[in-house]
Short mmCIF file of C-alpha atoms and ligand atoms in Angstrom, two decimals:
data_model
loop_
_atom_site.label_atom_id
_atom_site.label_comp_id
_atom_site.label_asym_id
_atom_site.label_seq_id
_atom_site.Cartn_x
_atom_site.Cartn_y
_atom_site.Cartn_z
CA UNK A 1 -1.15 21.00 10.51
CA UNK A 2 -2.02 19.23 7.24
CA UNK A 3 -1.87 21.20 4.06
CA UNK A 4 -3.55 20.30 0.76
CA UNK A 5 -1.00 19.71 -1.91
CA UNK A 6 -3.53 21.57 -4.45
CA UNK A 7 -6.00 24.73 -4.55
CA UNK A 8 -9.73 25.33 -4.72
CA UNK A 9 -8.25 27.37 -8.30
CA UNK A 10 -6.30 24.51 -9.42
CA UNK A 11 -9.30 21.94 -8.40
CA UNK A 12 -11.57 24.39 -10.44
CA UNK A 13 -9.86 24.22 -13.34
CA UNK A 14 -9.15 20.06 -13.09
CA UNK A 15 -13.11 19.48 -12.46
CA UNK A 16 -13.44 21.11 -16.37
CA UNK A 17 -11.67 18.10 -17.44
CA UNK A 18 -12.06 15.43 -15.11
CA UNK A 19 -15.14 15.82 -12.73
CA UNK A 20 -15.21 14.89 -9.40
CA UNK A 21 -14.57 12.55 -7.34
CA UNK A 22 -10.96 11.49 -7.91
CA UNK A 23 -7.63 10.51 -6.76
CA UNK A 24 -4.51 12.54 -6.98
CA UNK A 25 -1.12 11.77 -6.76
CA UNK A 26 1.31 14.39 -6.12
CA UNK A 27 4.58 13.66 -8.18
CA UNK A 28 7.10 16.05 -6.24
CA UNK A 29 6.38 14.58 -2.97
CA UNK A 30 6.64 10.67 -4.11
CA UNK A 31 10.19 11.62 -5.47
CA UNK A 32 11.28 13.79 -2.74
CA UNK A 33 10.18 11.05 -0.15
CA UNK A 34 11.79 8.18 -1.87
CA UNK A 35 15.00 9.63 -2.54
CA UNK A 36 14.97 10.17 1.41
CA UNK A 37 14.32 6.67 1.76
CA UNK A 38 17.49 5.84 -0.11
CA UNK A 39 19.47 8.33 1.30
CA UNK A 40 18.88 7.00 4.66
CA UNK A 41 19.82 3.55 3.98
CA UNK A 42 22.81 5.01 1.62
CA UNK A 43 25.22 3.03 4.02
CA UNK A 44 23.91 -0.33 2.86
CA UNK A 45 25.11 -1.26 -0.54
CA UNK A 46 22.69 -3.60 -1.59
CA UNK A 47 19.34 -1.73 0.01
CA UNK A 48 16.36 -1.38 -2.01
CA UNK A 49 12.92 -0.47 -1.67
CA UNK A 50 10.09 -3.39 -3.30
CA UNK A 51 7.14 -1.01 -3.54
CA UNK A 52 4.31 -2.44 -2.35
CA UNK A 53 2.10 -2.33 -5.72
CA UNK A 54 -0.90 -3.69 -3.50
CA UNK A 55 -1.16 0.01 -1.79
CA UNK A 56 -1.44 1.93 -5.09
CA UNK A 57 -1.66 -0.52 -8.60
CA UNK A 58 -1.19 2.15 -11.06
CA UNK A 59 1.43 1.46 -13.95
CA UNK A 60 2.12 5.53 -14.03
CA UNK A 61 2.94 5.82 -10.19
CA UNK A 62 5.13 2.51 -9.76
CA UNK A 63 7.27 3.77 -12.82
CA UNK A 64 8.01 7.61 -10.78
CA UNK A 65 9.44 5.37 -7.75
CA UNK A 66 10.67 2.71 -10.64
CA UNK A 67 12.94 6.09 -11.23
CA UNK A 68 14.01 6.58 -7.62
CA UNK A 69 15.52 2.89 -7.81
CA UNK A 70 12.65 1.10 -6.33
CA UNK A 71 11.71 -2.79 -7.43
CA UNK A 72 7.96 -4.41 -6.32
CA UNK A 73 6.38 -6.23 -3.44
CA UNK A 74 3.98 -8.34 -5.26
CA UNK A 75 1.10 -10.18 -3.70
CA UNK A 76 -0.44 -11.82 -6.68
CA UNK A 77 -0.09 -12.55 -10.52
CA UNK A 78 -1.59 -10.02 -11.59
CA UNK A 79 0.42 -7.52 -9.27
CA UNK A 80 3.52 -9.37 -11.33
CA UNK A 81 2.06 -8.78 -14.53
CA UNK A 82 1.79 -5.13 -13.74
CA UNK A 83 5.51 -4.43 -12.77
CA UNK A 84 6.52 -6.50 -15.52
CA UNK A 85 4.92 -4.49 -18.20
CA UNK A 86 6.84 -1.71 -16.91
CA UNK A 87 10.25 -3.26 -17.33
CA UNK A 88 10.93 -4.91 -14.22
CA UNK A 89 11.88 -8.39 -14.07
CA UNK A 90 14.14 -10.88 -11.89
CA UNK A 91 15.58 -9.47 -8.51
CA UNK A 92 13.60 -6.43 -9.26
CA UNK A 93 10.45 -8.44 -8.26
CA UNK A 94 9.65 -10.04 -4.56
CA UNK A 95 7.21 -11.89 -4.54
CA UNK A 96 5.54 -12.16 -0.84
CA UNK A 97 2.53 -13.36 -1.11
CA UNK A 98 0.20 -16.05 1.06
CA UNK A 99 -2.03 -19.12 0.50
CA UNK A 100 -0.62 -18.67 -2.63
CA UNK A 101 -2.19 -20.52 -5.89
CA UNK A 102 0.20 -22.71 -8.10
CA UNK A 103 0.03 -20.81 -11.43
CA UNK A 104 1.11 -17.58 -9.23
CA UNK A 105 4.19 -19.37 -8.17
CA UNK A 106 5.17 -20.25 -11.55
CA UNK A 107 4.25 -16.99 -13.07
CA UNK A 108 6.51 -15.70 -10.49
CA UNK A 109 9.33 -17.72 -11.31
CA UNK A 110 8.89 -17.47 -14.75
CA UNK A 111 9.61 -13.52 -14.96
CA UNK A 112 12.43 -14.54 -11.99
CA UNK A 113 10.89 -12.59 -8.85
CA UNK A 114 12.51 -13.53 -5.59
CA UNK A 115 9.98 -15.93 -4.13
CA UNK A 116 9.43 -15.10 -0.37
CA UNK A 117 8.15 -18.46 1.18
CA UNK A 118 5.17 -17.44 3.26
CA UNK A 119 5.26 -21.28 5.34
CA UNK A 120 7.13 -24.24 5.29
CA UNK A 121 4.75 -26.56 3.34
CA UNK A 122 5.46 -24.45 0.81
CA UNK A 123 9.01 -25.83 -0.43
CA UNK A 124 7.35 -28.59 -1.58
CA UNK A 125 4.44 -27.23 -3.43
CA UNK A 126 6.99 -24.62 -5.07
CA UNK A 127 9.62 -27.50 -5.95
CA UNK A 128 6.66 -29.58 -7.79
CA UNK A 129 5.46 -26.72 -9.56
CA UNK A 130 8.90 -25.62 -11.05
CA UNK A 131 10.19 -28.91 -10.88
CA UNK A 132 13.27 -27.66 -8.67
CA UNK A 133 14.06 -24.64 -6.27
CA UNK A 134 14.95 -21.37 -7.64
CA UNK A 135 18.97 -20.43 -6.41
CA UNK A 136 17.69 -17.20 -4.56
CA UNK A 137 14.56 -17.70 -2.43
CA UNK A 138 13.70 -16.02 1.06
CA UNK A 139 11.35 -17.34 3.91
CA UNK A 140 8.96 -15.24 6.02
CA UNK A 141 9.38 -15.42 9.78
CA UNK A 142 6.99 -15.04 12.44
CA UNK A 143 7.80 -14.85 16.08
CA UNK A 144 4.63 -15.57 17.21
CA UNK A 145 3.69 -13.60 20.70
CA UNK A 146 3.16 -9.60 20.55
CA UNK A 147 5.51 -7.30 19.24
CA UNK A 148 6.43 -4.88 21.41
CA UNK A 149 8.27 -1.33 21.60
CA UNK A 150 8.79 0.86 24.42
CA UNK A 151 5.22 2.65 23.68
CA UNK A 152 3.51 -0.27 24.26
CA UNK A 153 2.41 -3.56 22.26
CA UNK A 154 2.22 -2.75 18.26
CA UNK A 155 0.82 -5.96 17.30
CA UNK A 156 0.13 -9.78 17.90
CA UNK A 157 2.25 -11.85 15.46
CA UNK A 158 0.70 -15.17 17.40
CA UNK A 159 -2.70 -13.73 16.07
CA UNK A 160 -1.84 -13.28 12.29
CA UNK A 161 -1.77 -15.79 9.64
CA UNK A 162 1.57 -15.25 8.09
CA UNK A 163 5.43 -16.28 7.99
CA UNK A 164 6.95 -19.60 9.62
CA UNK A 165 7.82 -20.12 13.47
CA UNK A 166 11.17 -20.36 14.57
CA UNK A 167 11.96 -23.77 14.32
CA UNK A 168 10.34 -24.13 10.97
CA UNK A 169 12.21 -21.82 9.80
CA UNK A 170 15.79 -23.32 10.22
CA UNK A 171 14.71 -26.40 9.10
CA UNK A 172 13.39 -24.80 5.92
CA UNK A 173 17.05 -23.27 5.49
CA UNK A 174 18.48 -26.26 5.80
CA UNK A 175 15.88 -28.54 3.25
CA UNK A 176 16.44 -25.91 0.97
CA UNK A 177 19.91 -25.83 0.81
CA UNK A 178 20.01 -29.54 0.57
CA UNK A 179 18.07 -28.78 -2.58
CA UNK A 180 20.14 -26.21 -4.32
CA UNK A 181 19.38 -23.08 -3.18
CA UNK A 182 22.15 -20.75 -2.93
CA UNK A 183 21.13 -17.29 -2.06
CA UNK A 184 18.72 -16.88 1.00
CA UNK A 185 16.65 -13.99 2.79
CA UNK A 186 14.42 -13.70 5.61
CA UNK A 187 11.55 -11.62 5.84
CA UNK A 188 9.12 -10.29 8.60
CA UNK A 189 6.24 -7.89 8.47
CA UNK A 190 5.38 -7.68 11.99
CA UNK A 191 3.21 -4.51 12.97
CA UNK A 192 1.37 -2.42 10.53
CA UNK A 193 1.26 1.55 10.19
CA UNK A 194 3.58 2.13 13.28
CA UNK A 195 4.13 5.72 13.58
CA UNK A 196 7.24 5.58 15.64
CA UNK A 197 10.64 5.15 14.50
CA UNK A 198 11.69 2.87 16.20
CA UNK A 199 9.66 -0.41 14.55
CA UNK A 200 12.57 -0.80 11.84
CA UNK A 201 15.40 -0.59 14.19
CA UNK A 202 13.85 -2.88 16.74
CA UNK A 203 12.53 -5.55 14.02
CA UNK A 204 16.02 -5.24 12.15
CA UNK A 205 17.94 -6.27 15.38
CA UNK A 206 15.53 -9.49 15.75
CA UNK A 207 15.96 -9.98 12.42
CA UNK A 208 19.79 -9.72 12.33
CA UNK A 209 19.89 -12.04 15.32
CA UNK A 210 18.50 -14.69 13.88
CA UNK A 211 20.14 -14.28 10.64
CA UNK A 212 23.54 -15.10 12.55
CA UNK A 213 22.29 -18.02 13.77
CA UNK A 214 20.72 -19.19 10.83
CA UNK A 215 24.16 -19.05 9.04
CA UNK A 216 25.66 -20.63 12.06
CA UNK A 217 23.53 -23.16 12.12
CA UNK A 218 22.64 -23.92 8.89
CA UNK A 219 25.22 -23.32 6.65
CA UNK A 220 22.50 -21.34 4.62
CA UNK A 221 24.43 -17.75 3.22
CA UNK A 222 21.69 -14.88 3.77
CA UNK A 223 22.23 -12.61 1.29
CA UNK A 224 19.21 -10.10 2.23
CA UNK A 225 17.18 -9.34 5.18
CA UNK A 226 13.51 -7.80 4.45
CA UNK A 227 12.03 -5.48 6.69
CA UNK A 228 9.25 -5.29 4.56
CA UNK A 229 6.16 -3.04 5.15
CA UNK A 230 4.44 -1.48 8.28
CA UNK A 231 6.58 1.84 8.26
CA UNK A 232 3.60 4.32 9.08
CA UNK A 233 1.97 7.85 8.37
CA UNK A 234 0.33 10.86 10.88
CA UNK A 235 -3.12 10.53 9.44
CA UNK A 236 -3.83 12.25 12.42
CA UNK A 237 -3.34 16.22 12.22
CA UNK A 238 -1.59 16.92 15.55
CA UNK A 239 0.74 13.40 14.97
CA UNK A 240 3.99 13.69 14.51
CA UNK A 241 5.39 11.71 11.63
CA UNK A 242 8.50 8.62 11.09
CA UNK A 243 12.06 10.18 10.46
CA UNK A 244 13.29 8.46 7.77
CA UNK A 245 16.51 9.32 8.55
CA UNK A 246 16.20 8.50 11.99
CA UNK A 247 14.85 5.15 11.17
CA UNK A 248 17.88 4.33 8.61
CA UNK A 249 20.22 5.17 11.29
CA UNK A 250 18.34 3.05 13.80
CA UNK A 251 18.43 0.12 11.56
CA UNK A 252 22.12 1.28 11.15
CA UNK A 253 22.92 1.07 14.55
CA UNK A 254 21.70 -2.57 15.02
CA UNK A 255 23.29 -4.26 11.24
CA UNK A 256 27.31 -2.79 12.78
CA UNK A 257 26.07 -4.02 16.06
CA UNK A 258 24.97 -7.38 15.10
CA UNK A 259 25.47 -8.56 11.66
CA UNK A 260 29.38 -6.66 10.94
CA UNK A 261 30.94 -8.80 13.96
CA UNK A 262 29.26 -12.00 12.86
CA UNK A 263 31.46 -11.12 9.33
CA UNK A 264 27.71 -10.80 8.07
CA UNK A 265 28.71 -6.99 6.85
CA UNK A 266 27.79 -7.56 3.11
CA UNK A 267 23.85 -8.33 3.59
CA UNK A 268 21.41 -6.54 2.00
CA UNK A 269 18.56 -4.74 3.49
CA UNK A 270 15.83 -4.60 1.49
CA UNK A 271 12.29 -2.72 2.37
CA UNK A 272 8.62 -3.35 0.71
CA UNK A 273 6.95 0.13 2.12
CA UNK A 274 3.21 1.04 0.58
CA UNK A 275 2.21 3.21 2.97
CA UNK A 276 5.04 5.27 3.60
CA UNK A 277 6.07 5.77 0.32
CA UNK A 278 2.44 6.68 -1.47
CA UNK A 279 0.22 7.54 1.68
CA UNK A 280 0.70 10.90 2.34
CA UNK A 281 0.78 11.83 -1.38
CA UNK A 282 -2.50 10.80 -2.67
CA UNK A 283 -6.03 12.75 -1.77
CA UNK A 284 -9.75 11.97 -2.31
CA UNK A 285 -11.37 14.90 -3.46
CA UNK A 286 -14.61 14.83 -3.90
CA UNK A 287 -17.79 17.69 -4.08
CA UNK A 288 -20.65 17.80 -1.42
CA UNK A 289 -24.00 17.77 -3.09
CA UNK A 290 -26.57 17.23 -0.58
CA UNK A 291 -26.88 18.77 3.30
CA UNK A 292 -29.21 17.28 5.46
CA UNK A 293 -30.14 17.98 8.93
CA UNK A 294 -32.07 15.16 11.10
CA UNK A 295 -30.99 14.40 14.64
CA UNK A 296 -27.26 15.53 13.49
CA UNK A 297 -26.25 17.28 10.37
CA UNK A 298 -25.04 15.42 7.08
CA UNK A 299 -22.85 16.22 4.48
CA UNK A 300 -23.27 14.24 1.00
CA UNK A 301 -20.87 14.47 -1.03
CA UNK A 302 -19.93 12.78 -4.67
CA UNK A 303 -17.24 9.85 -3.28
CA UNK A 304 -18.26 6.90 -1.16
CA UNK A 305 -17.01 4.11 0.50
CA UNK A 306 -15.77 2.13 -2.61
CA UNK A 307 -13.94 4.87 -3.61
CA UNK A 308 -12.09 5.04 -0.03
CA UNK A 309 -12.76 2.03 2.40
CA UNK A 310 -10.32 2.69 5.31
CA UNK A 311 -12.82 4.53 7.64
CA UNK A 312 -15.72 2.71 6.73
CA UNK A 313 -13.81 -1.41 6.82
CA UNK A 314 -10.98 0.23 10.04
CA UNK A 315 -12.82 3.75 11.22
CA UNK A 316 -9.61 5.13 10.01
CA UNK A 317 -9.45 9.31 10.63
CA UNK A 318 -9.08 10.59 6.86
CA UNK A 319 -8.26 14.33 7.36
CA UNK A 320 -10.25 16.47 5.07
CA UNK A 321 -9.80 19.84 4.14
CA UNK A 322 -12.26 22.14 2.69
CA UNK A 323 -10.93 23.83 -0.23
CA UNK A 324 -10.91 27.70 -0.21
CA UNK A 325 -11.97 27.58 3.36
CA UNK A 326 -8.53 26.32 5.08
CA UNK A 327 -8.13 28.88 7.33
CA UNK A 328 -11.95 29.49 8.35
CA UNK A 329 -12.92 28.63 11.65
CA UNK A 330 -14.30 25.08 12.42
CA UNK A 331 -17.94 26.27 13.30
CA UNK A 332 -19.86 23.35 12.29
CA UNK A 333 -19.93 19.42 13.43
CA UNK A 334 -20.70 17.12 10.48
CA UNK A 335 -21.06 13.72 9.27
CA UNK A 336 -19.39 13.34 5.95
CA UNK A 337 -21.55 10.81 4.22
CA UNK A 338 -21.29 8.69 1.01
CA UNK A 339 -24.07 7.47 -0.98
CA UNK A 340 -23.76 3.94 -0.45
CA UNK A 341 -27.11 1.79 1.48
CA UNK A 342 -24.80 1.33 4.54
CA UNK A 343 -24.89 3.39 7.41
CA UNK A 344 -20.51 2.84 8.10
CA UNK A 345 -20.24 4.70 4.69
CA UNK A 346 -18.95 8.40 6.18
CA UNK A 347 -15.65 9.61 5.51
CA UNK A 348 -15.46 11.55 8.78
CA UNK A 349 -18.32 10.88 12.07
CA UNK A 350 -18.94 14.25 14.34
CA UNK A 351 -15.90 16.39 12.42
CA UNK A 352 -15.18 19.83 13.30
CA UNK A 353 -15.32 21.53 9.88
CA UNK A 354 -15.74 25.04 8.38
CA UNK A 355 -19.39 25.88 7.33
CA UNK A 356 -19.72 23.66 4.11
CA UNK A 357 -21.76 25.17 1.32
CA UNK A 358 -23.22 22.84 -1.67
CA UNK A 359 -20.49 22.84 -4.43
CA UNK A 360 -17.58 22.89 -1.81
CA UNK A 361 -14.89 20.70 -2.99
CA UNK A 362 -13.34 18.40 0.32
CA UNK A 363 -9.82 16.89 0.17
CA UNK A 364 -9.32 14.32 1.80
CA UNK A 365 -6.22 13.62 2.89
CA UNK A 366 -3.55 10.46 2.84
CA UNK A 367 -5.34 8.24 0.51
CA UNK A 368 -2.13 7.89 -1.48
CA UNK A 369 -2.09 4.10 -0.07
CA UNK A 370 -4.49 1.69 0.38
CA UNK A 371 -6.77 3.84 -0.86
CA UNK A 372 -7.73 3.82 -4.48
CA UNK A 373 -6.61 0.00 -4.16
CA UNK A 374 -8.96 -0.87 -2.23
CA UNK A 375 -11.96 -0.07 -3.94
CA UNK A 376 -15.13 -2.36 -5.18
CA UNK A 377 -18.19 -1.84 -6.86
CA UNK A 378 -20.74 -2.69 -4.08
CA UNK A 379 -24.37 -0.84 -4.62
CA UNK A 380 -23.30 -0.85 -8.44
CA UNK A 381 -20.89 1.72 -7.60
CA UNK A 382 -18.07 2.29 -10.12
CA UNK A 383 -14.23 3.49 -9.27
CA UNK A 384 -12.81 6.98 -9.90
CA UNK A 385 -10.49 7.98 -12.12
CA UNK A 386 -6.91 8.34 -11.01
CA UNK A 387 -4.91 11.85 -12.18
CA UNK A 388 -1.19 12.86 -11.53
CA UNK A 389 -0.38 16.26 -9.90
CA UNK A 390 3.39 16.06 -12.31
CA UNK A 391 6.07 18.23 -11.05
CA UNK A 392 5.90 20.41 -13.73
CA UNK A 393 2.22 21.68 -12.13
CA UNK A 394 0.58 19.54 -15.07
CA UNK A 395 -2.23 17.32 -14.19
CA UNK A 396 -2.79 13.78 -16.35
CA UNK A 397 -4.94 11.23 -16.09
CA UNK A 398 -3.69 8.04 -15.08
CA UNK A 399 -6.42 6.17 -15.18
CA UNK A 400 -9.87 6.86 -16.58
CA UNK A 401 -13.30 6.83 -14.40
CA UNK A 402 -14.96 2.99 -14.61
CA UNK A 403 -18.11 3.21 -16.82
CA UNK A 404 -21.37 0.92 -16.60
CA UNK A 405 -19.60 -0.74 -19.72
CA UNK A 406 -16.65 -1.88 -17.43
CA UNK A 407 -19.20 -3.04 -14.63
CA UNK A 408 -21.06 -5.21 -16.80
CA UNK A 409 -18.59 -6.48 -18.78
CA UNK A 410 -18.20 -9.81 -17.20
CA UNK A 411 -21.78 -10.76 -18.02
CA UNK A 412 -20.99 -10.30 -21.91
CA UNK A 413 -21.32 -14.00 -22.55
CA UNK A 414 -25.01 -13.71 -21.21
CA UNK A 415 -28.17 -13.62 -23.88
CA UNK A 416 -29.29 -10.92 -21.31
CA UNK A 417 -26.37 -8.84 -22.02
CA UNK A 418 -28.01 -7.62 -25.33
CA UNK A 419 -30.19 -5.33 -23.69
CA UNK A 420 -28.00 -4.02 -21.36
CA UNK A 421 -25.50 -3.65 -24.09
CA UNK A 422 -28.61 -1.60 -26.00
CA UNK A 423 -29.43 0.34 -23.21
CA UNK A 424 -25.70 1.55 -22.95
CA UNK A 425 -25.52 2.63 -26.28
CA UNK A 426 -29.20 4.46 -25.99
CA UNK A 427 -27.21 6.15 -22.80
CA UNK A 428 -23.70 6.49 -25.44
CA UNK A 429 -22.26 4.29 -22.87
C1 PLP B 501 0.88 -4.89 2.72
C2 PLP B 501 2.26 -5.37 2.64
C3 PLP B 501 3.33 -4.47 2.55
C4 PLP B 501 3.15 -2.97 2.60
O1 PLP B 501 2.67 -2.57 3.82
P1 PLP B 501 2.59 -1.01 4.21
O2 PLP B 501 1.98 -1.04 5.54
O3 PLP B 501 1.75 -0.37 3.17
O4 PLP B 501 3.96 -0.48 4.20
C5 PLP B 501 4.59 -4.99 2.41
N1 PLP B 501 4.81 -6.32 2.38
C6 PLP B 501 3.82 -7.21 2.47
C7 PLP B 501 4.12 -8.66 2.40
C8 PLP B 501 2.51 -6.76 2.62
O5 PLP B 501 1.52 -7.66 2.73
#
């Protein structure tokens, strides 16, 4: 069963502070889940977790797993500048992004993040930019076909956009060595949110297969293997959650299997987990305001879709929990609804939930990734603040509530912005 990681009391007292809706992050779990990350890839020497700062882009957050030992997955310059104005820098950094805009690349080797090649026209367009190829650089594979584990097909690789095919990929080993580079790494990020833990293990011994022959064949020394993202979390309440452990030993299994008799037994593993690492520890919680009964029965309550996209963009299944009422029976079938002109904006469709009253404060579960991140401002909607659940039981805020100020900011250069900015001040905006 899921449990919220905070009170109806303790939500009472935060609401005197910082009203409603909100993110927030749960300190004690984030650490406790990231040191079990490392201690289940303890038997690699070089492992290390790039958190991927595109699932939760708050300076406070990256700096608790920062602690733990974790670098960043970035997707995008300002995703770069954000971990680097928290200290990290250089092989700290990966840099795996896509369709990827010159001043990015440079930005990226300019604060020395690993660059993770996301195709093969891409050695050029990097080696113009920076005049000549970094030492260290990795390439992004994709297999093409579906992905498969004994449960069935996870995902179509053929489908997505990403990485390099086979073939391109050696011959990108081999250009690039011709042209200096020294330390290479392959990547692959080839089925999203699998809850099952065998994804790593299975993706690792791919991965380590072709490793051996890229070094065979290409001369090329891999110095790190990325497993990257796509480690997954029960958002379902009757699921039964990845093993960590279970995984590391998995992935284990496969690098003495593989890589040690190749003489390969010094690579690195290296991980960019969002989801696994923030999901579970982050909740929406948000008041219900309005009930309305039609042809089914409505709950309205103070977050909407910007605030929390999944179920709205994916139909994702948020958990919520009622707070106060955790333990009263389900009684009542609701729609949870947002306030947004768009019918997809409910948090939950036909729920089974305890009778809610006006003034009822809902957690909703797992939006520790992907969640706050994702927001926007349609309807002239404006993002929540952020607050931090510390371990000492303190709460902070992390990151204030948007104002109308913030919204309209980008029209400041506009004549028409004068009366807007008047009306903001009449409102002490
Ligand atoms: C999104 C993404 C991740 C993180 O994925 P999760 O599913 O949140 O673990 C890691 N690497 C890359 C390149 C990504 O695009």
């Amino acid at each position: 069963m899921k449990k919220a990681f905070i009170t109806k009391e303790q939500v009472e007292e935060i609401v005197k502070t910082y009203p409603t809706p909100f993110h927030i992050y749960d300190e004690k779990g984030i650490v406790e889940n990231a040191k079990a990350v490392y201690k289940a890839f303890s038997w690699n020497k070089g492992f290390k977790e790039f958190f991927a700062v595109k699932a939760t882009p708050n300076p406070i957050l990256m700096k608790i797993l920062q602690k733990q030992g974790c670098g960043f997955d970035c997707s995008s310059i300002t995703e770069l500048m954000l971990s680097k104005s928290i200290g990290a820098e250089g092989e700290n950094i990966m840099f795996s992004s896509n369709d990827t805009p010159a001043n990015e690349f440079a930005y990226a080797n300019k604060i020395g993040a690993i660059i993770n090649l996301d195709d093969f026209t891409h050695i050029d367009y990097v080696e113009n930019i920076l005049g000549k190829l970094p030492e260290t650089m990795s390439c992004r594979f994709n297999p093409g076909g579906v992905f498969k584990l004994s449960n069935g097909i996870m995902d179509n690789p053929g489908d997505s956009k990403y990485g390099m095919t086979k073939d391109q990929l050696f011959e990108a080993f081999k250009i690039m060595k011709s042209k200096g580079v020294k330390n290479f790494g392959i990547h692959a990020f080839l089925a999203s949110n699998t809850v099952t833990n065998e994804y790593y293990p299975q993706l690792a011994g791919q991965l380590f297969e072709l490793a051996v022959e890229l070094e065979k064949e290409t001369g090329a020394d891999v110095k790190f293997i990325n497993l990257s993202g796509g480690v997954g979390i029960p958002y379902l309440p009757d699921q039964e959650g990845n093993d960590i452990a279970v995984i590391g030993a998995g992935v284990k299994e496969q690098y003495d299997k593989i890589l040690v008799p190749a003489g390969m037994g010094d690579v690195s593993i290296f991980t960019e987990m969002g989801r696994f690492m923030m999901g579970p520890y982050g909740a929406l919680v948000t008041k219900a305001i309005h009930e309305k009964h039609i042809y089914k029965e409505y709950i309205g309550v103070d977050a909407c879709a910007v605030n929390l996209m999944r179920p709205a963009m994916y139909g994702s299944y948020h958990h919520i929990t009622v707070l106060g009422k955790e333990n009263a029976e389900l009684t009542n079938t609701y729609d949870v609804t947002g306030s947004l002109c768009e019918n997809n904006d409910k948090f939950a469709i036909d729920r089974k939930l305890p009778k809610i009253d006006k003034g009822d404060y809902l957690f909703i579960h797992d939006t520790g990734a992907h969640g706050f991140a994702m927001g926007y401002n349609y309807n002239g909607k404006l993002w929540s603040a952020e607050l931090l659940l510390g371990e000492d039981g303190k709460v902070t805020q992390i990151r204030r509530p948007e104002t109308a100020r913030d919204y309209f900011a980008t029209l400041d250069s506009l004549p028409e912005f004068q009366e807007l900015d008047k009306i903001m001040k009449e409102e002490g905006i």
